[in-house]
Amino acid sequence: LGKDYPKNYFRKPMDIPMYLSGTFGELRGNHFHAGLDIKTEQREGIKIYTAAQGYVSRIKISHWGYGKAIYITHPNGYTTVYAHLKKFNDRIEAYIKKQQYKKESFEIQLFPTPSTLPISKNEMIAYSGSTGGFVGPHLHFEIRDTKTEKPINPMFFGITVEDSKKPRINTLIGYPLSNHSHINKLGNKHQITLYKAKNGDLVSKKLQAFGAISFGINAYDQLDGAYNKNGLYSLKMLVNGKKIHEFNANSFSFYETRYINLLIDYERYATLNQRIQKCFIEPLNKLSMYKPNSKGIITIKDSLTYNVEIIAKDFKGNTQKVRIPIVGKKDVKIV
């Protein structure tokens, strides 16, 4: 994936060094993050340049959400989005003022024609800010497919950052998925203790289990030069070397964001404010970020052994692995 995207077409939107406070597809409250949050040295007023030549196709100004945002459509089939801006360049600012005056409203949404506000390569279009409610200063930057409006991971286009750190996995939860299933004699979901192996992998003690089960993890990624806890790019689960689940933060549709509460263990999030990303797909979850055949359900049979591996990966390929040895044991469960 990503091989069809133009690598050297878009430039980074600011001239300062690139550090991120948010990655694409990150799990947020009730939605997936649709772009990159680029740090602006904790200040406002940094010059923002168009990622490529094009025209202003949409301007949205509101007190919440993206705050002051501008959309630029490019001739190669993609649209870039710049949000939480302080103000626009003089030409765009004059156009907006006129429309606000006409509509007698600060909050406004405009769709200029391609000839109204053409943008040349490397043009300074705006200054960074912190508009849109309670947000600290940063630039939210997206690349969307112009036709479908689907946001795509900007890292596919060569807009990348230094990242030498592997993701961190904090918590492993085991899920018995039917009335007859159990993990270590427990029929309800519970946390499983992890230990660090010499090679840096995380391992659990051998589990005794039976029936349809699966797992979920709480994890985050950190990039170089920033302490922010960001989202994973990829999460896979293998059983005896065969892949049975794969999630990749490549692209999604905005209407899919409601599925985030099926991707995570919503009950645990609501009670403990901890996001556990499930390595299995709930029946109603139609999210397109899963690879086909990613159901992620493991059927444990009596007296057989299983080796489960969960692999969390960032865009640069740094990985953290969890190894879970299981032996099938048709026990009477306690709970």
Coordinates of C-alpha atoms in Angstrom, one line a residue:
L1 CA 0.0 0.0 0.0
G2 CA 1.1 3.6 -0.6
K3 CA 3.1 2.7 -3.6
D4 CA 0.7 4.5 -6.0
Y5 CA 0.8 7.8 -4.1
P6 CA 3.1 10.5 -5.5
K7 CA 6.1 10.8 -3.2
N8 CA 7.7 14.1 -4.1
Y9 CA 4.6 16.1 -5.1
F10 CA 3.7 17.7 -1.8
R11 CA 6.1 19.7 0.4
K12 CA 5.7 20.0 4.1
P13 CA 3.5 22.9 5.1
M14 CA 5.9 24.8 7.3
D15 CA 9.7 25.6 7.2
I16 CA 10.3 24.7 10.8
P17 CA 11.5 21.2 11.8
M18 CA 8.7 18.6 11.8
Y19 CA 7.6 17.1 15.1
L20 CA 4.2 15.6 15.5
S21 CA 1.7 15.7 18.4
G22 CA -0.8 13.5 16.5
T23 CA -0.6 10.8 13.9
F24 CA -3.1 9.6 11.2
G25 CA -5.8 7.1 12.3
E26 CA -5.1 7.7 16.0
L27 CA -7.9 6.7 18.3
R28 CA -9.7 9.9 19.6
G29 CA -12.9 10.5 21.5
N30 CA -15.6 9.1 19.1
H31 CA -13.4 9.5 16.0
F32 CA -10.2 8.5 14.2
H33 CA -7.7 11.3 13.6
A34 CA -7.8 12.3 10.0
G35 CA -4.4 13.9 9.6
L36 CA -1.1 14.8 11.2
D37 CA -0.9 17.3 14.1
I38 CA 2.3 19.2 13.4
K39 CA 3.9 21.1 16.4
T40 CA 4.4 24.8 15.9
E41 CA 7.0 25.4 18.7
Q42 CA 4.2 26.2 21.2
R43 CA 3.4 29.4 19.4
E44 CA 1.1 30.9 16.8
G45 CA 1.9 32.9 13.7
I46 CA 4.2 30.5 11.9
K47 CA 3.9 30.8 8.1
I48 CA 2.1 28.0 6.4
Y49 CA 2.7 27.2 2.7
T50 CA 0.6 25.4 0.3
A51 CA 1.8 21.8 -0.1
A52 CA 1.5 22.2 -3.9
Q53 CA -0.1 24.4 -6.6
G54 CA -3.9 24.4 -6.8
Y55 CA -6.9 26.5 -5.8
V56 CA -8.8 27.2 -2.7
S57 CA -11.9 25.0 -2.9
R58 CA -13.3 25.4 0.6
I59 CA -13.0 27.8 3.6
K60 CA -14.6 27.0 6.9
I61 CA -14.5 29.3 9.9
S62 CA -16.1 28.1 13.1
H63 CA -15.6 28.5 16.9
W64 CA -15.2 24.8 17.3
G65 CA -13.7 21.8 15.5
Y66 CA -11.1 22.8 12.9
G67 CA -11.5 26.5 13.8
K68 CA -10.2 28.5 10.8
A69 CA -9.6 25.9 8.0
I70 CA -8.7 26.1 4.4
Y71 CA -8.9 23.3 1.7
I72 CA -6.7 23.4 -1.4
T73 CA -7.5 21.2 -4.4
H74 CA -4.6 20.1 -6.5
P75 CA -4.5 19.0 -10.1
N76 CA -3.3 15.5 -9.2
G77 CA -6.6 14.4 -7.6
Y78 CA -5.8 15.3 -4.0
T79 CA -7.0 18.0 -1.7
T80 CA -4.9 19.3 1.3
V81 CA -6.5 20.6 4.5
Y82 CA -4.9 23.1 7.0
A83 CA -6.8 23.7 10.2
H84 CA -6.7 25.7 13.5
L85 CA -5.2 28.7 11.7
K86 CA -4.8 32.1 13.1
K87 CA -5.4 34.0 9.9
F88 CA -5.0 33.7 6.2
N89 CA -2.8 35.7 3.7
D90 CA -4.1 39.1 2.7
R91 CA -5.7 38.0 -0.6
I92 CA -7.7 35.2 1.1
E93 CA -8.4 37.3 4.2
A94 CA -10.0 40.1 2.0
Y95 CA -12.2 37.5 0.2
I96 CA -13.4 36.1 3.5
K97 CA -14.1 39.5 5.1
K98 CA -16.3 40.5 2.1
Q99 CA -18.3 37.2 2.4
Q100 CA -18.6 37.6 6.2
Y101 CA -19.9 41.1 5.8
K102 CA -22.4 40.0 3.2
K103 CA -23.7 37.1 5.4
E104 CA -23.3 39.2 8.6
S105 CA -21.7 36.2 10.3
F106 CA -18.3 35.3 11.6
E107 CA -19.0 31.5 11.2
I108 CA -19.0 30.8 7.5
Q109 CA -18.5 28.1 5.0
L110 CA -17.4 29.0 1.5
F111 CA -16.8 27.0 -1.7
P112 CA -14.9 29.4 -4.1
T113 CA -14.8 28.5 -7.8
P114 CA -11.4 27.2 -9.2
S115 CA -10.7 30.7 -10.7
T116 CA -11.5 32.7 -7.6
L117 CA -8.5 32.0 -5.4
P118 CA -5.8 30.2 -7.5
I119 CA -2.7 29.2 -5.4
S120 CA 0.7 29.0 -6.8
K121 CA 3.5 26.6 -5.8
N122 CA 5.1 27.5 -2.4
E123 CA 2.6 30.3 -1.8
M124 CA 2.2 31.4 1.8
I125 CA -1.5 30.8 2.5
A126 CA -1.9 31.4 6.3
Y127 CA -0.4 31.7 9.8
S128 CA -0.6 28.9 12.3
G129 CA -2.9 29.3 15.3
S130 CA -5.0 27.5 17.9
T131 CA -8.6 28.2 16.7
G132 CA -11.4 25.7 17.1
G133 CA -12.0 25.5 20.9
F134 CA -9.6 24.3 23.5
V135 CA -6.7 23.4 21.4
G136 CA -3.0 24.3 21.9
P137 CA -1.1 25.9 19.0
H138 CA -0.5 23.4 16.2
L139 CA -1.3 22.8 12.6
H140 CA -3.7 20.0 11.7
F141 CA -2.8 18.9 8.1
E142 CA -4.6 16.4 5.9
I143 CA -4.4 14.9 2.5
R144 CA -7.7 13.7 1.0
D145 CA -8.7 12.0 -2.1
T146 CA -10.6 14.9 -3.9
K147 CA -13.3 12.6 -5.4
T148 CA -14.2 10.5 -2.4
E149 CA -13.1 13.0 0.3
K150 CA -11.4 10.1 2.1
P151 CA -8.4 11.2 4.2
I152 CA -5.2 9.3 3.5
N153 CA -2.2 8.9 5.7
P154 CA 0.1 11.8 4.6
M155 CA 3.2 9.6 5.3
F156 CA 2.4 7.7 2.1
F157 CA 3.2 11.0 0.3
G158 CA 6.7 11.3 1.8
I159 CA 5.7 13.7 4.5
T160 CA 7.5 11.8 7.3
V161 CA 9.3 12.5 10.5
E162 CA 12.2 11.0 12.4
D163 CA 11.0 7.9 14.4
S164 CA 13.5 5.4 15.9
K165 CA 11.3 4.4 18.8
K166 CA 9.2 1.3 18.8
P167 CA 5.5 1.3 20.0
R168 CA 4.8 0.5 23.7
I169 CA 2.3 -2.1 24.7
N170 CA 1.0 -1.5 28.2
T171 CA -1.9 -3.8 28.7
L172 CA -3.1 -7.1 27.4
I173 CA -6.7 -8.2 27.8
G174 CA -8.1 -11.7 27.1
Y175 CA -11.6 -12.1 25.8
P176 CA -13.6 -15.3 26.0
L177 CA -16.1 -14.9 23.2
S178 CA -18.8 -17.4 23.8
N179 CA -20.6 -18.9 26.8
H180 CA -18.4 -22.0 26.7
S181 CA -15.1 -20.2 26.3
H182 CA -12.7 -19.5 29.1
I183 CA -9.1 -18.2 29.6
N184 CA -7.5 -19.6 32.8
K185 CA -10.9 -20.8 33.9
L186 CA -12.4 -17.3 33.7
G187 CA -15.4 -16.8 31.4
N188 CA -15.2 -13.0 31.4
K189 CA -12.6 -10.6 30.0
H190 CA -9.6 -9.9 32.2
Q191 CA -6.1 -8.5 32.1
I192 CA -3.2 -10.8 31.5
T193 CA 0.2 -10.1 33.1
L194 CA 3.1 -9.5 30.7
Y195 CA 6.8 -10.0 31.2
K196 CA 9.7 -8.7 29.2
A197 CA 11.8 -11.3 27.4
K198 CA 15.6 -10.9 26.8
N199 CA 15.0 -9.9 23.1
G200 CA 12.6 -7.1 24.1
D201 CA 9.4 -9.0 23.2
L202 CA 6.6 -9.1 25.8
V203 CA 5.5 -12.6 26.9
S204 CA 2.7 -14.0 29.0
K205 CA 2.8 -17.1 31.1
K206 CA 1.3 -20.1 29.4
L207 CA -2.5 -19.7 29.4
Q208 CA -5.0 -22.5 29.7
A209 CA -8.0 -21.8 27.5
F210 CA -10.9 -23.3 25.6
G211 CA -13.4 -22.2 22.9
A212 CA -13.6 -19.0 20.9
I213 CA -11.2 -16.4 22.4
S214 CA -9.3 -13.3 21.4
F215 CA -7.2 -10.5 22.7
G216 CA -6.9 -6.7 22.9
I217 CA -4.1 -4.3 23.8
N218 CA -3.5 -0.8 25.0
A219 CA -0.6 0.7 23.1
Y220 CA 0.9 3.9 21.9
D221 CA 3.8 5.1 19.7
Q222 CA 6.2 7.8 20.4
L223 CA 8.2 9.7 17.7
D224 CA 11.6 11.3 18.0
G225 CA 11.7 14.8 19.5
A226 CA 8.3 14.6 21.2
Y227 CA 6.7 13.0 24.3
N228 CA 3.2 12.7 22.8
K229 CA 1.6 9.3 22.9
N230 CA 0.5 8.7 19.3
G231 CA -1.5 6.0 17.6
L232 CA -0.3 2.8 16.1
Y233 CA 0.0 2.5 12.3
S234 CA -0.5 -1.3 12.2
L235 CA -1.7 -4.0 14.5
K236 CA -1.5 -7.7 13.6
M237 CA -2.3 -11.0 15.3
L238 CA -0.9 -14.4 14.2
V239 CA -1.7 -17.8 15.5
N240 CA 0.9 -20.5 14.9
G241 CA 2.5 -18.2 12.3
K242 CA -0.7 -17.6 10.4
K243 CA -2.1 -14.0 10.3
I244 CA -5.7 -13.9 11.5
H245 CA -6.1 -10.1 12.1
E246 CA -4.6 -7.0 10.6
F247 CA -5.5 -3.3 11.1
N248 CA -3.6 -0.5 9.2
A249 CA -4.1 3.2 9.5
N250 CA -4.0 3.9 5.7
S251 CA -7.3 5.7 4.9
F252 CA -10.9 5.8 5.9
S253 CA -14.2 7.5 5.2
F254 CA -15.6 10.0 7.7
Y255 CA -18.9 8.0 8.0
E256 CA -16.9 5.1 9.4
T257 CA -15.7 7.0 12.5
R258 CA -18.7 5.7 14.5
Y259 CA -17.1 2.2 14.4
I260 CA -14.3 3.4 16.7
N261 CA -16.5 2.4 19.6
L262 CA -16.6 -1.2 18.3
L263 CA -12.8 -1.2 17.5
I264 CA -12.0 -0.4 21.1
D265 CA -13.4 -2.0 24.3
Y266 CA -15.9 0.8 24.8
E267 CA -17.0 -0.5 28.3
R268 CA -13.4 -0.3 29.5
Y269 CA -12.9 3.1 27.9
A270 CA -16.1 4.4 29.6
T271 CA -15.1 3.1 33.1
L272 CA -11.3 3.4 33.1
N273 CA -10.6 5.9 30.3
Q274 CA -8.2 3.3 28.8
R275 CA -8.5 2.5 25.1
I276 CA -8.0 -1.2 24.4
Q277 CA -7.8 -1.9 20.7
K278 CA -9.4 -5.3 20.0
C279 CA -7.5 -7.8 17.8
F280 CA -10.9 -9.1 16.6
I281 CA -13.8 -7.6 14.7
E282 CA -17.2 -7.2 16.2
P283 CA -20.0 -8.4 13.8
L284 CA -21.4 -4.8 13.3
N285 CA -17.9 -3.2 12.7
K286 CA -17.7 -2.3 9.0
L287 CA -14.4 -0.4 9.3
S288 CA -12.3 -0.4 6.1
M289 CA -8.9 -0.2 8.0
Y290 CA -9.0 -3.9 8.5
K291 CA -7.5 -6.3 6.0
P292 CA -9.8 -8.9 4.6
N293 CA -10.0 -12.1 6.7
S294 CA -9.2 -10.3 9.9
K295 CA -11.9 -11.6 12.1
G296 CA -9.3 -12.4 14.8
I297 CA -11.2 -15.2 16.6
I298 CA -9.1 -18.1 17.9
T299 CA -10.8 -21.4 18.4
I300 CA -8.9 -23.3 21.1
K301 CA -9.4 -27.1 21.2
D302 CA -8.7 -29.4 24.1
S303 CA -5.1 -30.4 24.6
L304 CA -3.7 -28.6 21.5
T305 CA -1.1 -25.9 21.8
Y306 CA -1.1 -22.5 20.2
N307 CA 1.4 -19.7 19.9
V308 CA -0.3 -16.3 19.5
E309 CA 1.7 -13.2 18.5
I310 CA 0.5 -9.7 18.5
I311 CA 2.6 -7.2 16.6
A312 CA 2.3 -3.4 17.0
K313 CA 4.1 -1.4 14.4
D314 CA 4.6 2.3 13.5
F315 CA 4.9 3.8 10.0
K316 CA 8.7 3.5 10.0
G317 CA 8.5 -0.2 10.8
N318 CA 9.6 -0.2 14.4
T319 CA 7.8 -3.1 16.1
Q320 CA 6.8 -4.4 19.6
K321 CA 5.7 -8.0 19.9
V322 CA 3.6 -9.8 22.4
R323 CA 3.9 -13.6 22.6
I324 CA 1.1 -15.7 24.2
P325 CA 1.6 -19.4 24.6
I326 CA -1.7 -21.3 25.0
V327 CA -2.7 -24.8 25.8
G328 CA -6.2 -26.1 25.2
K329 CA -7.9 -27.3 28.3
K330 CA -11.6 -28.0 28.5
D331 CA -12.0 -27.0 32.1
V332 CA -15.0 -26.1 34.1
K333 CA -14.9 -22.4 34.3
I334 CA -15.2 -20.5 37.6
V335 CA -17.0 -17.4 36.3

